[in-house]
């Protein structure tokens, strides 16, 4: 599992895991209550019970802090082995949708995505701290399905990353759009239909390689 907070090299006293957790929790609470524009490092420090200088030693800006506060939520996603690729996908999609319905996730994610449209470094941090870290689920699921014989082994190793990127984009894009943009339910019936469509696409893609 990847680290859940940024950890640039430094000297001196080690960081406190408890303090980091309190800061990130305070950030999410403040974001829900105040919104992006009113959120300040000082407000987060006060809620977390730490000095503002403590925040700046860990995060250079509000942008970095909020992205890490969101990233730890997505690190909660897991892909247990339920015996079939269909069951695995349905489970993680329902888990993802439930996470998106939490006020702190919804508010934080929408805020950082909106802000990133005019902030390239923030967009890069979202990619490295959230998107790239969660692609592990696609890799795990695809490898497990290949071991079960549900998917053929990769014939072209050079295309593996591109395939994982595409699968991730399809799943994340569809669920985020339905849950947060269309505000439609991501229930078991929808997830079954979506998974069937996705599996059909994976089978067709494998047949062409």
mmCIF file with all atom_site columns, C-alpha atoms in Angstrom, residues 2-208:
data_model
loop_
_atom_site.group_PDB
_atom_site.id
_atom_site.type_symbol
_atom_site.label_atom_id
_atom_site.label_alt_id
_atom_site.label_comp_id
_atom_site.label_asym_id
_atom_site.label_entity_id
_atom_site.label_seq_id
_atom_site.pdbx_PDB_ins_code
_atom_site.Cartn_x
_atom_site.Cartn_y
_atom_site.Cartn_z
_atom_site.occupancy
_atom_site.B_iso_or_equiv
_atom_site.pdbx_formal_charge
_atom_site.auth_seq_id
_atom_site.auth_comp_id
_atom_site.auth_asym_id
_atom_site.auth_atom_id
_atom_site.pdbx_PDB_model_num
ATOM 1   C CA . UNK A 1 2   ? 1.291   3.436   -0.852  1.00 0.00 ? 2   UNK A CA 1
ATOM 2   C CA . UNK A 1 3   ? 1.949   6.028   1.840   1.00 0.00 ? 3   UNK A CA 1
ATOM 3   C CA . UNK A 1 4   ? -1.159  8.005   2.671   1.00 0.00 ? 4   UNK A CA 1
ATOM 4   C CA . UNK A 1 5   ? 0.585   11.327  3.174   1.00 0.00 ? 5   UNK A CA 1
ATOM 5   C CA . UNK A 1 6   ? 3.295   13.137  1.309   1.00 0.00 ? 6   UNK A CA 1
ATOM 6   C CA . UNK A 1 7   ? 6.650   12.620  2.971   1.00 0.00 ? 7   UNK A CA 1
ATOM 7   C CA . UNK A 1 8   ? 9.438   14.761  1.548   1.00 0.00 ? 8   UNK A CA 1
ATOM 8   C CA . UNK A 1 9   ? 12.907  14.063  2.917   1.00 0.00 ? 9   UNK A CA 1
ATOM 9   C CA . UNK A 1 10  ? 13.787  16.101  5.995   1.00 0.00 ? 10  UNK A CA 1
ATOM 10  C CA . UNK A 1 11  ? 15.935  16.074  9.091   1.00 0.00 ? 11  UNK A CA 1
ATOM 11  C CA . UNK A 1 12  ? 14.915  16.567  12.678  1.00 0.00 ? 12  UNK A CA 1
ATOM 12  C CA . UNK A 1 13  ? 12.036  15.095  14.663  1.00 0.00 ? 13  UNK A CA 1
ATOM 13  C CA . UNK A 1 14  ? 10.020  12.413  12.832  1.00 0.00 ? 14  UNK A CA 1
ATOM 14  C CA . UNK A 1 15  ? 6.502   13.250  11.772  1.00 0.00 ? 15  UNK A CA 1
ATOM 15  C CA . UNK A 1 16  ? 3.648   12.163  14.010  1.00 0.00 ? 16  UNK A CA 1
ATOM 16  C CA . UNK A 1 17  ? 1.215   9.789   12.294  1.00 0.00 ? 17  UNK A CA 1
ATOM 17  C CA . UNK A 1 18  ? -1.494  10.820  14.762  1.00 0.00 ? 18  UNK A CA 1
ATOM 18  C CA . UNK A 1 19  ? -0.920  14.501  14.002  1.00 0.00 ? 19  UNK A CA 1
ATOM 19  C CA . UNK A 1 20  ? -1.057  13.866  10.255  1.00 0.00 ? 20  UNK A CA 1
ATOM 20  C CA . UNK A 1 21  ? -4.333  11.970  10.632  1.00 0.00 ? 21  UNK A CA 1
ATOM 21  C CA . UNK A 1 22  ? -5.826  14.747  12.757  1.00 0.00 ? 22  UNK A CA 1
ATOM 22  C CA . UNK A 1 23  ? -4.768  17.387  10.246  1.00 0.00 ? 23  UNK A CA 1
ATOM 23  C CA . UNK A 1 24  ? -6.242  15.528  7.276   1.00 0.00 ? 24  UNK A CA 1
ATOM 24  C CA . UNK A 1 25  ? -9.482  14.851  9.146   1.00 0.00 ? 25  UNK A CA 1
ATOM 25  C CA . UNK A 1 26  ? -9.702  18.520  10.139  1.00 0.00 ? 26  UNK A CA 1
ATOM 26  C CA . UNK A 1 27  ? -9.108  19.515  6.517   1.00 0.00 ? 27  UNK A CA 1
ATOM 27  C CA . UNK A 1 28  ? -12.026 17.419  5.300   1.00 0.00 ? 28  UNK A CA 1
ATOM 28  C CA . UNK A 1 29  ? -14.318 18.713  8.044   1.00 0.00 ? 29  UNK A CA 1
ATOM 29  C CA . UNK A 1 30  ? -13.391 22.315  7.296   1.00 0.00 ? 30  UNK A CA 1
ATOM 30  C CA . UNK A 1 31  ? -13.901 21.841  3.588   1.00 0.00 ? 31  UNK A CA 1
ATOM 31  C CA . UNK A 1 32  ? -17.421 20.464  4.109   1.00 0.00 ? 32  UNK A CA 1
ATOM 32  C CA . UNK A 1 33  ? -18.305 23.318  6.450   1.00 0.00 ? 33  UNK A CA 1
ATOM 33  C CA . UNK A 1 34  ? -16.545 26.243  4.773   1.00 0.00 ? 34  UNK A CA 1
ATOM 34  C CA . UNK A 1 35  ? -16.015 25.283  1.136   1.00 0.00 ? 35  UNK A CA 1
ATOM 35  C CA . UNK A 1 36  ? -12.831 25.658  -0.871  1.00 0.00 ? 36  UNK A CA 1
ATOM 36  C CA . UNK A 1 37  ? -12.707 29.447  -1.078  1.00 0.00 ? 37  UNK A CA 1
ATOM 37  C CA . UNK A 1 38  ? -13.026 30.034  2.687   1.00 0.00 ? 38  UNK A CA 1
ATOM 38  C CA . UNK A 1 39  ? -10.779 27.200  3.798   1.00 0.00 ? 39  UNK A CA 1
ATOM 39  C CA . UNK A 1 40  ? -7.456  28.406  5.244   1.00 0.00 ? 40  UNK A CA 1
ATOM 40  C CA . UNK A 1 41  ? -4.401  26.707  6.660   1.00 0.00 ? 41  UNK A CA 1
ATOM 41  C CA . UNK A 1 42  ? -4.988  28.601  9.896   1.00 0.00 ? 42  UNK A CA 1
ATOM 42  C CA . UNK A 1 43  ? -8.505  27.201  10.229  1.00 0.00 ? 43  UNK A CA 1
ATOM 43  C CA . UNK A 1 44  ? -7.254  23.654  9.699   1.00 0.00 ? 44  UNK A CA 1
ATOM 44  C CA . UNK A 1 45  ? -4.470  24.141  12.230  1.00 0.00 ? 45  UNK A CA 1
ATOM 45  C CA . UNK A 1 46  ? -6.947  25.365  14.822  1.00 0.00 ? 46  UNK A CA 1
ATOM 46  C CA . UNK A 1 47  ? -9.288  22.435  14.283  1.00 0.00 ? 47  UNK A CA 1
ATOM 47  C CA . UNK A 1 48  ? -6.425  19.922  14.419  1.00 0.00 ? 48  UNK A CA 1
ATOM 48  C CA . UNK A 1 49  ? -4.878  21.509  17.483  1.00 0.00 ? 49  UNK A CA 1
ATOM 49  C CA . UNK A 1 50  ? -1.490  22.135  15.882  1.00 0.00 ? 50  UNK A CA 1
ATOM 50  C CA . UNK A 1 51  ? 0.544   25.208  15.023  1.00 0.00 ? 51  UNK A CA 1
ATOM 51  C CA . UNK A 1 52  ? 0.167   26.605  11.522  1.00 0.00 ? 52  UNK A CA 1
ATOM 52  C CA . UNK A 1 53  ? 3.915   26.190  11.071  1.00 0.00 ? 53  UNK A CA 1
ATOM 53  C CA . UNK A 1 54  ? 3.378   22.453  11.589  1.00 0.00 ? 54  UNK A CA 1
ATOM 54  C CA . UNK A 1 55  ? 1.119   22.384  8.536   1.00 0.00 ? 55  UNK A CA 1
ATOM 55  C CA . UNK A 1 56  ? 3.578   24.281  6.379   1.00 0.00 ? 56  UNK A CA 1
ATOM 56  C CA . UNK A 1 57  ? 6.391   21.908  7.337   1.00 0.00 ? 57  UNK A CA 1
ATOM 57  C CA . UNK A 1 58  ? 4.287   19.096  5.889   1.00 0.00 ? 58  UNK A CA 1
ATOM 58  C CA . UNK A 1 59  ? 2.363   20.773  3.067   1.00 0.00 ? 59  UNK A CA 1
ATOM 59  C CA . UNK A 1 60  ? 3.515   23.816  1.143   1.00 0.00 ? 60  UNK A CA 1
ATOM 60  C CA . UNK A 1 61  ? 0.010   24.958  0.244   1.00 0.00 ? 61  UNK A CA 1
ATOM 61  C CA . UNK A 1 62  ? -3.697  24.440  0.773   1.00 0.00 ? 62  UNK A CA 1
ATOM 62  C CA . UNK A 1 63  ? -3.843  22.642  -2.565  1.00 0.00 ? 63  UNK A CA 1
ATOM 63  C CA . UNK A 1 64  ? -1.374  19.965  -1.487  1.00 0.00 ? 64  UNK A CA 1
ATOM 64  C CA . UNK A 1 65  ? -3.094  19.547  1.875   1.00 0.00 ? 65  UNK A CA 1
ATOM 65  C CA . UNK A 1 66  ? -6.564  19.054  0.402   1.00 0.00 ? 66  UNK A CA 1
ATOM 66  C CA . UNK A 1 67  ? -5.353  16.556  -2.210  1.00 0.00 ? 67  UNK A CA 1
ATOM 67  C CA . UNK A 1 68  ? -3.716  14.442  0.490   1.00 0.00 ? 68  UNK A CA 1
ATOM 68  C CA . UNK A 1 69  ? -6.858  14.697  2.613   1.00 0.00 ? 69  UNK A CA 1
ATOM 69  C CA . UNK A 1 70  ? -8.816  13.243  -0.324  1.00 0.00 ? 70  UNK A CA 1
ATOM 70  C CA . UNK A 1 71  ? -6.172  10.661  -1.228  1.00 0.00 ? 71  UNK A CA 1
ATOM 71  C CA . UNK A 1 72  ? -6.352  8.860   2.125   1.00 0.00 ? 72  UNK A CA 1
ATOM 72  C CA . UNK A 1 73  ? -10.076 8.285   1.572   1.00 0.00 ? 73  UNK A CA 1
ATOM 73  C CA . UNK A 1 74  ? -9.472  6.593   -1.765  1.00 0.00 ? 74  UNK A CA 1
ATOM 74  C CA . UNK A 1 75  ? -6.753  4.451   -0.196  1.00 0.00 ? 75  UNK A CA 1
ATOM 75  C CA . UNK A 1 76  ? -9.600  2.748   1.707   1.00 0.00 ? 76  UNK A CA 1
ATOM 76  C CA . UNK A 1 77  ? -10.763 1.064   -1.511  1.00 0.00 ? 77  UNK A CA 1
ATOM 77  C CA . UNK A 1 78  ? -9.998  -2.645  -1.629  1.00 0.00 ? 78  UNK A CA 1
ATOM 78  C CA . UNK A 1 79  ? -10.428 -5.459  -4.148  1.00 0.00 ? 79  UNK A CA 1
ATOM 79  C CA . UNK A 1 80  ? -11.102 -8.705  -2.275  1.00 0.00 ? 80  UNK A CA 1
ATOM 80  C CA . UNK A 1 81  ? -11.048 -11.956 -4.215  1.00 0.00 ? 81  UNK A CA 1
ATOM 81  C CA . UNK A 1 82  ? -14.718 -12.856 -4.615  1.00 0.00 ? 82  UNK A CA 1
ATOM 82  C CA . UNK A 1 83  ? -14.141 -15.680 -7.062  1.00 0.00 ? 83  UNK A CA 1
ATOM 83  C CA . UNK A 1 84  ? -14.872 -13.987 -10.377 1.00 0.00 ? 84  UNK A CA 1
ATOM 84  C CA . UNK A 1 85  ? -13.938 -10.832 -12.222 1.00 0.00 ? 85  UNK A CA 1
ATOM 85  C CA . UNK A 1 86  ? -17.584 -9.817  -12.377 1.00 0.00 ? 86  UNK A CA 1
ATOM 86  C CA . UNK A 1 87  ? -18.007 -10.062 -8.602  1.00 0.00 ? 87  UNK A CA 1
ATOM 87  C CA . UNK A 1 88  ? -14.712 -8.256  -7.991  1.00 0.00 ? 88  UNK A CA 1
ATOM 88  C CA . UNK A 1 89  ? -15.675 -5.345  -10.247 1.00 0.00 ? 89  UNK A CA 1
ATOM 89  C CA . UNK A 1 90  ? -19.185 -5.054  -8.838  1.00 0.00 ? 90  UNK A CA 1
ATOM 90  C CA . UNK A 1 91  ? -17.797 -4.946  -5.298  1.00 0.00 ? 91  UNK A CA 1
ATOM 91  C CA . UNK A 1 92  ? -15.222 -2.234  -5.926  1.00 0.00 ? 92  UNK A CA 1
ATOM 92  C CA . UNK A 1 93  ? -17.663 -0.110  -7.961  1.00 0.00 ? 93  UNK A CA 1
ATOM 93  C CA . UNK A 1 94  ? -20.237 -0.200  -5.158  1.00 0.00 ? 94  UNK A CA 1
ATOM 94  C CA . UNK A 1 95  ? -17.494 0.595   -2.650  1.00 0.00 ? 95  UNK A CA 1
ATOM 95  C CA . UNK A 1 96  ? -16.304 3.494   -4.809  1.00 0.00 ? 96  UNK A CA 1
ATOM 96  C CA . UNK A 1 97  ? -19.832 4.855   -5.191  1.00 0.00 ? 97  UNK A CA 1
ATOM 97  C CA . UNK A 1 98  ? -20.441 4.680   -1.434  1.00 0.00 ? 98  UNK A CA 1
ATOM 98  C CA . UNK A 1 99  ? -17.210 6.584   -0.851  1.00 0.00 ? 99  UNK A CA 1
ATOM 99  C CA . UNK A 1 100 ? -18.288 9.300   -3.280  1.00 0.00 ? 100 UNK A CA 1
ATOM 100 C CA . UNK A 1 101 ? -21.524 9.782   -1.352  1.00 0.00 ? 101 UNK A CA 1
ATOM 101 C CA . UNK A 1 102 ? -19.703 10.730  1.828   1.00 0.00 ? 102 UNK A CA 1
ATOM 102 C CA . UNK A 1 103 ? -19.934 14.535  2.231   1.00 0.00 ? 103 UNK A CA 1
ATOM 103 C CA . UNK A 1 104 ? -16.222 14.938  2.878   1.00 0.00 ? 104 UNK A CA 1
ATOM 104 C CA . UNK A 1 105 ? -15.277 12.967  -0.233  1.00 0.00 ? 105 UNK A CA 1
ATOM 105 C CA . UNK A 1 106 ? -17.802 14.627  -2.502  1.00 0.00 ? 106 UNK A CA 1
ATOM 106 C CA . UNK A 1 107 ? -16.934 18.163  -1.403  1.00 0.00 ? 107 UNK A CA 1
ATOM 107 C CA . UNK A 1 108 ? -13.177 17.670  -1.403  1.00 0.00 ? 108 UNK A CA 1
ATOM 108 C CA . UNK A 1 109 ? -13.013 15.868  -4.737  1.00 0.00 ? 109 UNK A CA 1
ATOM 109 C CA . UNK A 1 110 ? -15.216 18.354  -6.576  1.00 0.00 ? 110 UNK A CA 1
ATOM 110 C CA . UNK A 1 111 ? -13.241 21.240  -5.088  1.00 0.00 ? 111 UNK A CA 1
ATOM 111 C CA . UNK A 1 112 ? -9.785  20.019  -6.061  1.00 0.00 ? 112 UNK A CA 1
ATOM 112 C CA . UNK A 1 113 ? -10.891 18.951  -9.538  1.00 0.00 ? 113 UNK A CA 1
ATOM 113 C CA . UNK A 1 114 ? -12.443 22.367  -10.180 1.00 0.00 ? 114 UNK A CA 1
ATOM 114 C CA . UNK A 1 115 ? -9.370  24.165  -8.865  1.00 0.00 ? 115 UNK A CA 1
ATOM 115 C CA . UNK A 1 116 ? -7.034  21.974  -10.929 1.00 0.00 ? 116 UNK A CA 1
ATOM 116 C CA . UNK A 1 117 ? -8.503  23.292  -14.181 1.00 0.00 ? 117 UNK A CA 1
ATOM 117 C CA . UNK A 1 118 ? -6.373  26.408  -13.682 1.00 0.00 ? 118 UNK A CA 1
ATOM 118 C CA . UNK A 1 119 ? -3.529  24.934  -11.646 1.00 0.00 ? 119 UNK A CA 1
ATOM 119 C CA . UNK A 1 120 ? -1.250  22.493  -13.473 1.00 0.00 ? 120 UNK A CA 1
ATOM 120 C CA . UNK A 1 121 ? 0.843   21.532  -10.397 1.00 0.00 ? 121 UNK A CA 1
ATOM 121 C CA . UNK A 1 122 ? -2.381  20.693  -8.567  1.00 0.00 ? 122 UNK A CA 1
ATOM 122 C CA . UNK A 1 123 ? -3.505  18.542  -11.500 1.00 0.00 ? 123 UNK A CA 1
ATOM 123 C CA . UNK A 1 124 ? -0.199  16.680  -11.373 1.00 0.00 ? 124 UNK A CA 1
ATOM 124 C CA . UNK A 1 125 ? -0.569  16.117  -7.641  1.00 0.00 ? 125 UNK A CA 1
ATOM 125 C CA . UNK A 1 126 ? -4.073  14.714  -8.124  1.00 0.00 ? 126 UNK A CA 1
ATOM 126 C CA . UNK A 1 127 ? -2.707  12.366  -10.754 1.00 0.00 ? 127 UNK A CA 1
ATOM 127 C CA . UNK A 1 128 ? 0.175   11.106  -8.606  1.00 0.00 ? 128 UNK A CA 1
ATOM 128 C CA . UNK A 1 129 ? -1.554  11.040  -5.223  1.00 0.00 ? 129 UNK A CA 1
ATOM 129 C CA . UNK A 1 130 ? -4.995  9.753   -6.228  1.00 0.00 ? 130 UNK A CA 1
ATOM 130 C CA . UNK A 1 131 ? -5.217  8.454   -9.791  1.00 0.00 ? 131 UNK A CA 1
ATOM 131 C CA . UNK A 1 132 ? -1.899  6.603   -10.071 1.00 0.00 ? 132 UNK A CA 1
ATOM 132 C CA . UNK A 1 133 ? -2.249  5.107   -6.595  1.00 0.00 ? 133 UNK A CA 1
ATOM 133 C CA . UNK A 1 134 ? -5.703  3.709   -7.326  1.00 0.00 ? 134 UNK A CA 1
ATOM 134 C CA . UNK A 1 135 ? -4.687  2.100   -10.606 1.00 0.00 ? 135 UNK A CA 1
ATOM 135 C CA . UNK A 1 136 ? -3.313  -0.672  -8.394  1.00 0.00 ? 136 UNK A CA 1
ATOM 136 C CA . UNK A 1 137 ? -6.899  -1.973  -8.206  1.00 0.00 ? 137 UNK A CA 1
ATOM 137 C CA . UNK A 1 138 ? -7.064  -2.411  -11.972 1.00 0.00 ? 138 UNK A CA 1
ATOM 138 C CA . UNK A 1 139 ? -3.716  -4.189  -12.039 1.00 0.00 ? 139 UNK A CA 1
ATOM 139 C CA . UNK A 1 140 ? -4.727  -6.516  -9.188  1.00 0.00 ? 140 UNK A CA 1
ATOM 140 C CA . UNK A 1 141 ? -8.091  -7.316  -10.751 1.00 0.00 ? 141 UNK A CA 1
ATOM 141 C CA . UNK A 1 142 ? -6.719  -7.990  -14.215 1.00 0.00 ? 142 UNK A CA 1
ATOM 142 C CA . UNK A 1 143 ? -3.877  -10.185 -12.953 1.00 0.00 ? 143 UNK A CA 1
ATOM 143 C CA . UNK A 1 144 ? -6.272  -12.156 -10.771 1.00 0.00 ? 144 UNK A CA 1
ATOM 144 C CA . UNK A 1 145 ? -8.671  -12.676 -13.682 1.00 0.00 ? 145 UNK A CA 1
ATOM 145 C CA . UNK A 1 146 ? -5.788  -13.898 -15.858 1.00 0.00 ? 146 UNK A CA 1
ATOM 146 C CA . UNK A 1 147 ? -4.766  -16.390 -13.169 1.00 0.00 ? 147 UNK A CA 1
ATOM 147 C CA . UNK A 1 148 ? -8.334  -17.702 -13.068 1.00 0.00 ? 148 UNK A CA 1
ATOM 148 C CA . UNK A 1 149 ? -8.394  -17.984 -16.859 1.00 0.00 ? 149 UNK A CA 1
ATOM 149 C CA . UNK A 1 150 ? -11.121 -15.380 -17.231 1.00 0.00 ? 150 UNK A CA 1
ATOM 150 C CA . UNK A 1 151 ? -8.856  -13.141 -19.311 1.00 0.00 ? 151 UNK A CA 1
ATOM 151 C CA . UNK A 1 152 ? -6.002  -14.181 -21.626 1.00 0.00 ? 152 UNK A CA 1
ATOM 152 C CA . UNK A 1 153 ? -2.434  -13.416 -20.670 1.00 0.00 ? 153 UNK A CA 1
ATOM 153 C CA . UNK A 1 154 ? -1.005  -10.181 -22.052 1.00 0.00 ? 154 UNK A CA 1
ATOM 154 C CA . UNK A 1 155 ? 0.604   -10.741 -25.433 1.00 0.00 ? 155 UNK A CA 1
ATOM 155 C CA . UNK A 1 156 ? 2.153   -7.302  -25.670 1.00 0.00 ? 156 UNK A CA 1
ATOM 156 C CA . UNK A 1 157 ? 3.810   -6.228  -22.382 1.00 0.00 ? 157 UNK A CA 1
ATOM 157 C CA . UNK A 1 158 ? 4.300   -2.726  -23.794 1.00 0.00 ? 158 UNK A CA 1
ATOM 158 C CA . UNK A 1 159 ? 0.535   -2.208  -23.913 1.00 0.00 ? 159 UNK A CA 1
ATOM 159 C CA . UNK A 1 160 ? -0.190  -3.236  -20.317 1.00 0.00 ? 160 UNK A CA 1
ATOM 160 C CA . UNK A 1 161 ? 0.011   0.270   -18.864 1.00 0.00 ? 161 UNK A CA 1
ATOM 161 C CA . UNK A 1 162 ? -2.160  1.695   -21.642 1.00 0.00 ? 162 UNK A CA 1
ATOM 162 C CA . UNK A 1 163 ? -4.769  -1.011  -21.053 1.00 0.00 ? 163 UNK A CA 1
ATOM 163 C CA . UNK A 1 164 ? -4.825  -0.403  -17.299 1.00 0.00 ? 164 UNK A CA 1
ATOM 164 C CA . UNK A 1 165 ? -5.157  3.338   -17.895 1.00 0.00 ? 165 UNK A CA 1
ATOM 165 C CA . UNK A 1 166 ? -8.135  2.780   -20.189 1.00 0.00 ? 166 UNK A CA 1
ATOM 166 C CA . UNK A 1 167 ? -9.903  0.419   -17.780 1.00 0.00 ? 167 UNK A CA 1
ATOM 167 C CA . UNK A 1 168 ? -9.366  2.836   -14.909 1.00 0.00 ? 168 UNK A CA 1
ATOM 168 C CA . UNK A 1 169 ? -10.645 5.786   -16.955 1.00 0.00 ? 169 UNK A CA 1
ATOM 169 C CA . UNK A 1 170 ? -13.791 3.892   -17.968 1.00 0.00 ? 170 UNK A CA 1
ATOM 170 C CA . UNK A 1 171 ? -14.655 2.798   -14.421 1.00 0.00 ? 171 UNK A CA 1
ATOM 171 C CA . UNK A 1 172 ? -13.741 6.017   -12.618 1.00 0.00 ? 172 UNK A CA 1
ATOM 172 C CA . UNK A 1 173 ? -15.256 8.233   -15.290 1.00 0.00 ? 173 UNK A CA 1
ATOM 173 C CA . UNK A 1 174 ? -18.563 6.390   -15.403 1.00 0.00 ? 174 UNK A CA 1
ATOM 174 C CA . UNK A 1 175 ? -19.019 6.186   -11.633 1.00 0.00 ? 175 UNK A CA 1
ATOM 175 C CA . UNK A 1 176 ? -17.965 9.774   -10.904 1.00 0.00 ? 176 UNK A CA 1
ATOM 176 C CA . UNK A 1 177 ? -20.197 11.106  -13.692 1.00 0.00 ? 177 UNK A CA 1
ATOM 177 C CA . UNK A 1 178 ? -23.237 9.150   -12.556 1.00 0.00 ? 178 UNK A CA 1
ATOM 178 C CA . UNK A 1 179 ? -22.772 9.811   -8.828  1.00 0.00 ? 179 UNK A CA 1
ATOM 179 C CA . UNK A 1 180 ? -21.568 13.417  -8.816  1.00 0.00 ? 180 UNK A CA 1
ATOM 180 C CA . UNK A 1 181 ? -22.565 14.956  -12.156 1.00 0.00 ? 181 UNK A CA 1
ATOM 181 C CA . UNK A 1 182 ? -25.841 13.258  -13.033 1.00 0.00 ? 182 UNK A CA 1
ATOM 182 C CA . UNK A 1 183 ? -26.651 12.624  -9.354  1.00 0.00 ? 183 UNK A CA 1
ATOM 183 C CA . UNK A 1 184 ? -28.189 9.262   -10.239 1.00 0.00 ? 184 UNK A CA 1
ATOM 184 C CA . UNK A 1 185 ? -28.025 6.238   -7.936  1.00 0.00 ? 185 UNK A CA 1
ATOM 185 C CA . UNK A 1 186 ? -25.168 3.804   -8.359  1.00 0.00 ? 186 UNK A CA 1
ATOM 186 C CA . UNK A 1 187 ? -27.197 0.854   -7.114  1.00 0.00 ? 187 UNK A CA 1
ATOM 187 C CA . UNK A 1 188 ? -26.745 -2.884  -7.568  1.00 0.00 ? 188 UNK A CA 1
ATOM 188 C CA . UNK A 1 189 ? -28.889 -3.009  -10.710 1.00 0.00 ? 189 UNK A CA 1
ATOM 189 C CA . UNK A 1 190 ? -26.875 -0.248  -12.418 1.00 0.00 ? 190 UNK A CA 1
ATOM 190 C CA . UNK A 1 191 ? -23.597 -1.802  -11.317 1.00 0.00 ? 191 UNK A CA 1
ATOM 191 C CA . UNK A 1 192 ? -24.584 -5.186  -12.789 1.00 0.00 ? 192 UNK A CA 1
ATOM 192 C CA . UNK A 1 193 ? -25.410 -3.584  -16.147 1.00 0.00 ? 193 UNK A CA 1
ATOM 193 C CA . UNK A 1 194 ? -22.244 -1.506  -16.117 1.00 0.00 ? 194 UNK A CA 1
ATOM 194 C CA . UNK A 1 195 ? -20.080 -4.512  -15.241 1.00 0.00 ? 195 UNK A CA 1
ATOM 195 C CA . UNK A 1 196 ? -21.619 -6.601  -18.016 1.00 0.00 ? 196 UNK A CA 1
ATOM 196 C CA . UNK A 1 197 ? -20.861 -3.829  -20.496 1.00 0.00 ? 197 UNK A CA 1
ATOM 197 C CA . UNK A 1 198 ? -17.296 -3.487  -19.224 1.00 0.00 ? 198 UNK A CA 1
ATOM 198 C CA . UNK A 1 199 ? -16.649 -7.230  -19.365 1.00 0.00 ? 199 UNK A CA 1
ATOM 199 C CA . UNK A 1 200 ? -17.973 -7.350  -22.907 1.00 0.00 ? 200 UNK A CA 1
ATOM 200 C CA . UNK A 1 201 ? -15.524 -4.641  -23.864 1.00 0.00 ? 201 UNK A CA 1
ATOM 201 C CA . UNK A 1 202 ? -12.616 -6.412  -22.176 1.00 0.00 ? 202 UNK A CA 1
ATOM 202 C CA . UNK A 1 203 ? -13.442 -9.625  -24.025 1.00 0.00 ? 203 UNK A CA 1
ATOM 203 C CA . UNK A 1 204 ? -13.594 -7.841  -27.342 1.00 0.00 ? 204 UNK A CA 1
ATOM 204 C CA . UNK A 1 205 ? -10.308 -6.057  -26.695 1.00 0.00 ? 205 UNK A CA 1
ATOM 205 C CA . UNK A 1 206 ? -8.594  -9.337  -25.788 1.00 0.00 ? 206 UNK A CA 1
ATOM 206 C CA . UNK A 1 207 ? -9.853  -10.977 -28.982 1.00 0.00 ? 207 UNK A CA 1
ATOM 207 C CA . UNK A 1 208 ? -8.234  -8.257  -31.106 1.00 0.00 ? 208 UNK A CA 1
#
